[in-house]
Amino acid sequence: MLFLSLLVFGASLVHARPAQTRAASAFVDPTTGGGSWLDVAGTGVGEPMNVVISGLSSPAVLTDDGITNFARAIGFSTECFDIHLGAPQSANLGDGNGQVNQTVELRQDFGSSSIGTCLESLIGGNHFRVFRQNGTMADTGALFLAVSKEENVAEGHTIVANGYNIGRDNLVSAAVGTTSFDGVTYSTTSETLTGVMPAGTDGVNHGIAIDGNAILLTVQID
Ligand SMILES: *[C@@H]1O[C@H](CO)[C@@H](O)[C@H](O)[C@H]1NC(C)=O
Ligand SMILES: *[C@@H]1O[C@H](CO)[C@@H](O)[C@H](O)[C@H]1NC(C)=O
């Protein structure tokens, strides 16, 4: 009897949760909800979402402005407006939203705030696209990043050999530890999500092999 009433009490607690409360979860594997770790970059091919910003990060990091500020803290900036290269991509994060467009695209800033990203477009560098997991089936607030390192514009602005793994590892090295931008200081830890994608080139844009791992970053504002 006591057990039963505890069960009922527990159930009513669950139902009493406010509708907008986020699931306290780092992320949900997109494949469990019919999604994929590869975004859609063209017919039948995609780029790996090889970095996840945990939904357990400080909430202010997970907004569009928040991820942009964090990106600047680790050497990225908003896209150069003068040189537009590459169409937006879309992804299905298995959260019930289906295929959604990227929310923002960020490029490496080579040190000059006004022309740094333009320089990046010319000489190549790291960039990433951001997708937010916020559908009702997996409302974690996690950000899935498709990170890559590109060739320079003269070479057609495609991904360098091994550019997905290299881009990911460069971003993670820049992010882990203490960073700051515009008065906000971040403490970031990482964890490897081993083998979440099949290793190799199957379905991967430009036929560039990936190692199949993603990195989970948890970013706390100090
Ligand atoms: C996604 O982007 C494409 C290409 O820019 C655009 O045609 C489409 O309307 C966008 N979809 C949504 C849901 O915004
Ligand atoms: C989910 O994220 C998308 C993309 O950033 C945003 O446009 C939308 O408003 C968000 N939905 C909710 C319910 O917050």
PDB file of N, CA, C and O in Angstrom, residues 160-206:
ATOM      1  N   VAL A 160      40.218  19.617 -46.188  1.00  0.00           N
ATOM      2  CA  VAL A 160      41.543  19.022 -46.391  1.00  0.00           C
ATOM      3  C   VAL A 160      41.480  17.519 -46.085  1.00  0.00           C
ATOM      4  O   VAL A 160      40.554  17.046 -45.423  1.00  0.00           O
ATOM      5  N   ALA A 161      42.476  16.778 -46.561  1.00  0.00           N
ATOM      6  CA  ALA A 161      42.571  15.360 -46.243  1.00  0.00           C
ATOM      7  C   ALA A 161      42.561  15.192 -44.721  1.00  0.00           C
ATOM      8  O   ALA A 161      43.255  15.922 -44.011  1.00  0.00           O
ATOM      9  N   ASN A 162      41.751  14.287 -44.236  1.00  0.00           N
ATOM     10  CA  ASN A 162      41.596  14.063 -42.796  1.00  0.00           C
ATOM     11  C   ASN A 162      41.030  15.294 -42.075  1.00  0.00           C
ATOM     12  O   ASN A 162      41.153  15.429 -40.858  1.00  0.00           O
ATOM     13  N   GLY A 163      40.388  16.191 -42.859  1.00  0.00           N
ATOM     14  CA  GLY A 163      39.973  17.490 -42.313  1.00  0.00           C
ATOM     15  C   GLY A 163      38.890  17.456 -41.252  1.00  0.00           C
ATOM     16  O   GLY A 163      38.764  18.422 -40.489  1.00  0.00           O
ATOM     17  N   TYR A 164      38.105  16.388 -41.188  1.00  0.00           N
ATOM     18  CA  TYR A 164      37.084  16.322 -40.131  1.00  0.00           C
ATOM     19  C   TYR A 164      37.741  16.009 -38.783  1.00  0.00           C
ATOM     20  O   TYR A 164      37.480  16.671 -37.782  1.00  0.00           O
ATOM     21  N   ASN A 165      38.615  14.984 -38.776  1.00  0.00           N
ATOM     22  CA  ASN A 165      39.292  14.639 -37.514  1.00  0.00           C
ATOM     23  C   ASN A 165      40.199  15.782 -37.046  1.00  0.00           C
ATOM     24  O   ASN A 165      40.222  16.125 -35.856  1.00  0.00           O
ATOM     25  N   ILE A 166      40.933  16.388 -38.009  1.00  0.00           N
ATOM     26  CA  ILE A 166      41.872  17.468 -37.651  1.00  0.00           C
ATOM     27  C   ILE A 166      41.116  18.680 -37.131  1.00  0.00           C
ATOM     28  O   ILE A 166      41.478  19.260 -36.100  1.00  0.00           O
ATOM     29  N   GLY A 167      40.033  19.066 -37.840  1.00  0.00           N
ATOM     30  CA  GLY A 167      39.244  20.224 -37.418  1.00  0.00           C
ATOM     31  C   GLY A 167      38.687  20.029 -36.017  1.00  0.00           C
ATOM     32  O   GLY A 167      38.757  20.926 -35.169  1.00  0.00           O
ATOM     33  N   ARG A 168      38.161  18.842 -35.770  1.00  0.00           N
ATOM     34  CA  ARG A 168      37.618  18.514 -34.446  1.00  0.00           C
ATOM     35  C   ARG A 168      38.700  18.613 -33.373  1.00  0.00           C
ATOM     36  O   ARG A 168      38.515  19.265 -32.334  1.00  0.00           O
ATOM     37  N   ASP A 169      39.838  17.985 -33.635  1.00  0.00           N
ATOM     38  CA  ASP A 169      40.885  17.954 -32.615  1.00  0.00           C
ATOM     39  C   ASP A 169      41.467  19.347 -32.362  1.00  0.00           C
ATOM     40  O   ASP A 169      41.784  19.685 -31.217  1.00  0.00           O
ATOM     41  N   ASN A 170      41.595  20.161 -33.423  1.00  0.00           N
ATOM     42  CA  ASN A 170      42.066  21.547 -33.229  1.00  0.00           C
ATOM     43  C   ASN A 170      41.092  22.337 -32.375  1.00  0.00           C
ATOM     44  O   ASN A 170      41.494  23.081 -31.471  1.00  0.00           O
ATOM     45  N   LEU A 171      39.804  22.196 -32.663  1.00  0.00           N
ATOM     46  CA  LEU A 171      38.799  22.932 -31.894  1.00  0.00           C
ATOM     47  C   LEU A 171      38.829  22.495 -30.427  1.00  0.00           C
ATOM     48  O   LEU A 171      38.822  23.325 -29.516  1.00  0.00           O
ATOM     49  N   VAL A 172      38.901  21.183 -30.207  1.00  0.00           N
ATOM     50  CA  VAL A 172      38.884  20.679 -28.832  1.00  0.00           C
ATOM     51  C   VAL A 172      40.122  21.158 -28.062  1.00  0.00           C
ATOM     52  O   VAL A 172      40.013  21.600 -26.919  1.00  0.00           O
ATOM     53  N   SER A 173      41.289  21.133 -28.714  1.00  0.00           N
ATOM     54  CA  SER A 173      42.511  21.620 -28.027  1.00  0.00           C
ATOM     55  C   SER A 173      42.374  23.077 -27.634  1.00  0.00           C
ATOM     56  O   SER A 173      42.837  23.483 -26.569  1.00  0.00           O
ATOM     57  N   ALA A 174      41.745  23.872 -28.524  1.00  0.00           N
ATOM     58  CA  ALA A 174      41.596  25.300 -28.224  1.00  0.00           C
ATOM     59  C   ALA A 174      40.573  25.529 -27.118  1.00  0.00           C
ATOM     60  O   ALA A 174      40.640  26.525 -26.390  1.00  0.00           O
ATOM     61  N   ALA A 175      39.621  24.585 -26.982  1.00  0.00           N
ATOM     62  CA  ALA A 175      38.492  24.814 -26.063  1.00  0.00           C
ATOM     63  C   ALA A 175      38.765  24.348 -24.637  1.00  0.00           C
ATOM     64  O   ALA A 175      38.320  24.986 -23.676  1.00  0.00           O
ATOM     65  N   VAL A 176      39.493  23.222 -24.493  1.00  0.00           N
ATOM     66  CA  VAL A 176      39.622  22.602 -23.169  1.00  0.00           C
ATOM     67  C   VAL A 176      40.464  23.481 -22.236  1.00  0.00           C
ATOM     68  O   VAL A 176      41.461  24.058 -22.650  1.00  0.00           O
ATOM     69  N   GLY A 177      40.009  23.591 -20.996  1.00  0.00           N
ATOM     70  CA  GLY A 177      40.699  24.413 -20.003  1.00  0.00           C
ATOM     71  C   GLY A 177      39.954  25.720 -19.802  1.00  0.00           C
ATOM     72  O   GLY A 177      38.732  25.764 -19.935  1.00  0.00           O
ATOM     73  N   THR A 178      40.721  26.775 -19.497  1.00  0.00           N
ATOM     74  CA  THR A 178      40.106  28.073 -19.214  1.00  0.00           C
ATOM     75  C   THR A 178      40.287  28.996 -20.401  1.00  0.00           C
ATOM     76  O   THR A 178      41.402  29.154 -20.917  1.00  0.00           O
ATOM     77  N   THR A 179      39.190  29.590 -20.863  1.00  0.00           N
ATOM     78  CA  THR A 179      39.233  30.545 -21.977  1.00  0.00           C
ATOM     79  C   THR A 179      38.320  31.706 -21.610  1.00  0.00           C
ATOM     80  O   THR A 179      37.481  31.579 -20.698  1.00  0.00           O
ATOM     81  N   SER A 180      38.475  32.833 -22.307  1.00  0.00           N
ATOM     82  CA  SER A 180      37.543  33.929 -22.029  1.00  0.00           C
ATOM     83  C   SER A 180      37.409  34.852 -23.225  1.00  0.00           C
ATOM     84  O   SER A 180      38.299  34.922 -24.099  1.00  0.00           O
ATOM     85  N   PHE A 181      36.264  35.524 -23.302  1.00  0.00           N
ATOM     86  CA  PHE A 181      36.037  36.550 -24.315  1.00  0.00           C
ATOM     87  C   PHE A 181      34.977  37.494 -23.787  1.00  0.00           C
ATOM     88  O   PHE A 181      33.975  37.056 -23.225  1.00  0.00           O
ATOM     89  N   ASP A 182      35.193  38.783 -23.998  1.00  0.00           N
ATOM     90  CA  ASP A 182      34.207  39.812 -23.656  1.00  0.00           C
ATOM     91  C   ASP A 182      33.719  39.676 -22.205  1.00  0.00           C
ATOM     92  O   ASP A 182      32.515  39.755 -21.932  1.00  0.00           O
ATOM     93  N   GLY A 183      34.658  39.431 -21.294  1.00  0.00           N
ATOM     94  CA  GLY A 183      34.317  39.402 -19.878  1.00  0.00           C
ATOM     95  C   GLY A 183      33.696  38.107 -19.384  1.00  0.00           C
ATOM     96  O   GLY A 183      33.347  37.988 -18.219  1.00  0.00           O
ATOM     97  N   VAL A 184      33.549  37.104 -20.273  1.00  0.00           N
ATOM     98  CA  VAL A 184      32.991  35.815 -19.860  1.00  0.00           C
ATOM     99  C   VAL A 184      34.123  34.789 -19.845  1.00  0.00           C
ATOM    100  O   VAL A 184      34.861  34.663 -20.819  1.00  0.00           O
ATOM    101  N   THR A 185      34.274  34.089 -18.707  1.00  0.00           N
ATOM    102  CA  THR A 185      35.333  33.088 -18.581  1.00  0.00           C
ATOM    103  C   THR A 185      34.716  31.695 -18.553  1.00  0.00           C
ATOM    104  O   THR A 185      33.725  31.457 -17.860  1.00  0.00           O
ATOM    105  N   TYR A 186      35.292  30.803 -19.350  1.00  0.00           N
ATOM    106  CA  TYR A 186      34.761  29.456 -19.503  1.00  0.00           C
ATOM    107  C   TYR A 186      35.743  28.417 -18.961  1.00  0.00           C
ATOM    108  O   TYR A 186      36.948  28.549 -19.152  1.00  0.00           O
ATOM    109  N   SER A 187      35.186  27.373 -18.325  1.00  0.00           N
ATOM    110  CA  SER A 187      35.959  26.183 -17.972  1.00  0.00           C
ATOM    111  C   SER A 187      35.370  25.021 -18.746  1.00  0.00           C
ATOM    112  O   SER A 187      34.179  24.723 -18.617  1.00  0.00           O
ATOM    113  N   THR A 188      36.206  24.372 -19.540  1.00  0.00           N
ATOM    114  CA  THR A 188      35.696  23.352 -20.457  1.00  0.00           C
ATOM    115  C   THR A 188      36.410  22.026 -20.255  1.00  0.00           C
ATOM    116  O   THR A 188      37.639  21.982 -20.168  1.00  0.00           O
ATOM    117  N   THR A 189      35.613  20.965 -20.162  1.00  0.00           N
ATOM    118  CA  THR A 189      36.169  19.618 -20.062  1.00  0.00           C
ATOM    119  C   THR A 189      35.691  18.799 -21.260  1.00  0.00           C
ATOM    120  O   THR A 189      34.669  19.127 -21.879  1.00  0.00           O
ATOM    121  N   SER A 190      36.435  17.742 -21.585  1.00  0.00           N
ATOM    122  CA  SER A 190      36.061  16.939 -22.752  1.00  0.00           C
ATOM    123  C   SER A 190      35.995  15.460 -22.416  1.00  0.00           C
ATOM    124  O   SER A 190      36.629  14.986 -21.455  1.00  0.00           O
ATOM    125  N   GLU A 191      35.218  14.771 -23.214  1.00  0.00           N
ATOM    126  CA  GLU A 191      35.085  13.319 -23.072  1.00  0.00           C
ATOM    127  C   GLU A 191      34.927  12.751 -24.482  1.00  0.00           C
ATOM    128  O   GLU A 191      34.179  13.314 -25.286  1.00  0.00           O
ATOM    129  N   THR A 192      35.615  11.668 -24.775  1.00  0.00           N
ATOM    130  CA  THR A 192      35.510  11.082 -26.121  1.00  0.00           C
ATOM    131  C   THR A 192      34.313  10.142 -26.197  1.00  0.00           C
ATOM    132  O   THR A 192      34.130   9.293 -25.328  1.00  0.00           O
ATOM    133  N   LEU A 193      33.503  10.331 -27.215  1.00  0.00           N
ATOM    134  CA  LEU A 193      32.381   9.442 -27.491  1.00  0.00           C
ATOM    135  C   LEU A 193      32.857   8.499 -28.596  1.00  0.00           C
ATOM    136  O   LEU A 193      32.790   8.813 -29.779  1.00  0.00           O
ATOM    137  N   THR A 194      33.389   7.359 -28.169  1.00  0.00           N
ATOM    138  CA  THR A 194      34.095   6.478 -29.103  1.00  0.00           C
ATOM    139  C   THR A 194      33.125   5.721 -30.005  1.00  0.00           C
ATOM    140  O   THR A 194      32.170   5.120 -29.522  1.00  0.00           O
ATOM    141  N   GLY A 195      33.395   5.793 -31.307  1.00  0.00           N
ATOM    142  CA  GLY A 195      32.670   4.957 -32.262  1.00  0.00           C
ATOM    143  C   GLY A 195      31.188   5.257 -32.405  1.00  0.00           C
ATOM    144  O   GLY A 195      30.398   4.363 -32.717  1.00  0.00           O
ATOM    145  N   VAL A 196      30.778   6.516 -32.211  1.00  0.00           N
ATOM    146  CA  VAL A 196      29.349   6.831 -32.379  1.00  0.00           C
ATOM    147  C   VAL A 196      28.940   6.807 -33.858  1.00  0.00           C
ATOM    148  O   VAL A 196      27.770   6.633 -34.180  1.00  0.00           O
ATOM    149  N   MET A 197      29.917   7.024 -34.738  1.00  0.00           N
ATOM    150  CA  MET A 197      29.641   6.925 -36.173  1.00  0.00           C
ATOM    151  C   MET A 197      30.494   5.798 -36.731  1.00  0.00           C
ATOM    152  O   MET A 197      31.546   5.493 -36.176  1.00  0.00           O
ATOM    153  N   PRO A 198      30.076   5.218 -37.853  1.00  0.00           N
ATOM    154  CA  PRO A 198      30.946   4.227 -38.476  1.00  0.00           C
ATOM    155  C   PRO A 198      32.234   4.912 -38.962  1.00  0.00           C
ATOM    156  O   PRO A 198      32.174   5.999 -39.542  1.00  0.00           O
ATOM    157  N   ALA A 199      33.379   4.310 -38.691  1.00  0.00           N
ATOM    158  CA  ALA A 199      34.642   4.849 -39.200  1.00  0.00           C
ATOM    159  C   ALA A 199      34.709   4.607 -40.701  1.00  0.00           C
ATOM    160  O   ALA A 199      34.115   3.662 -41.206  1.00  0.00           O
ATOM    161  N   GLY A 200      35.412   5.513 -41.403  1.00  0.00           N
ATOM    162  CA  GLY A 200      35.582   5.335 -42.841  1.00  0.00           C
ATOM    163  C   GLY A 200      34.937   6.454 -43.624  1.00  0.00           C
ATOM    164  O   GLY A 200      34.709   7.544 -43.094  1.00  0.00           O
ATOM    165  N   THR A 201      34.651   6.199 -44.888  1.00  0.00           N
ATOM    166  CA  THR A 201      34.195   7.259 -45.802  1.00  0.00           C
ATOM    167  C   THR A 201      32.732   7.109 -46.198  1.00  0.00           C
ATOM    168  O   THR A 201      32.209   7.938 -46.925  1.00  0.00           O
ATOM    169  N   ASP A 202      32.072   6.056 -45.729  1.00  0.00           N
ATOM    170  CA  ASP A 202      30.712   5.776 -46.171  1.00  0.00           C
ATOM    171  C   ASP A 202      29.748   6.926 -45.864  1.00  0.00           C
ATOM    172  O   ASP A 202      29.544   7.270 -44.701  1.00  0.00           O
ATOM    173  N   GLY A 203      29.185   7.533 -46.907  1.00  0.00           N
ATOM    174  CA  GLY A 203      28.212   8.613 -46.731  1.00  0.00           C
ATOM    175  C   GLY A 203      28.827   9.938 -46.332  1.00  0.00           C
ATOM    176  O   GLY A 203      28.108  10.903 -46.080  1.00  0.00           O
ATOM    177  N   VAL A 204      30.165   9.998 -46.265  1.00  0.00           N
ATOM    178  CA  VAL A 204      30.823  11.221 -45.792  1.00  0.00           C
ATOM    179  C   VAL A 204      31.152  12.125 -46.979  1.00  0.00           C
ATOM    180  O   VAL A 204      31.695  11.658 -47.993  1.00  0.00           O
ATOM    181  N   ASN A 205      30.816  13.408 -46.843  1.00  0.00           N
ATOM    182  CA  ASN A 205      31.030  14.395 -47.897  1.00  0.00           C
ATOM    183  C   ASN A 205      32.510  14.417 -48.324  1.00  0.00           C
ATOM    184  O   ASN A 205      33.405  14.367 -47.484  1.00  0.00           O
ATOM    185  N   HIS A 206      32.772  14.535 -49.601  1.00  0.00           N
ATOM    186  CA  HIS A 206      34.108  14.599 -50.194  1.00  0.00           C
ATOM    187  C   HIS A 206      34.887  13.297 -50.052  1.00  0.00           C
ATOM    188  O   HIS A 206      36.079  13.262 -50.348  1.00  0.00           O
TER     189      HIS A 206
END
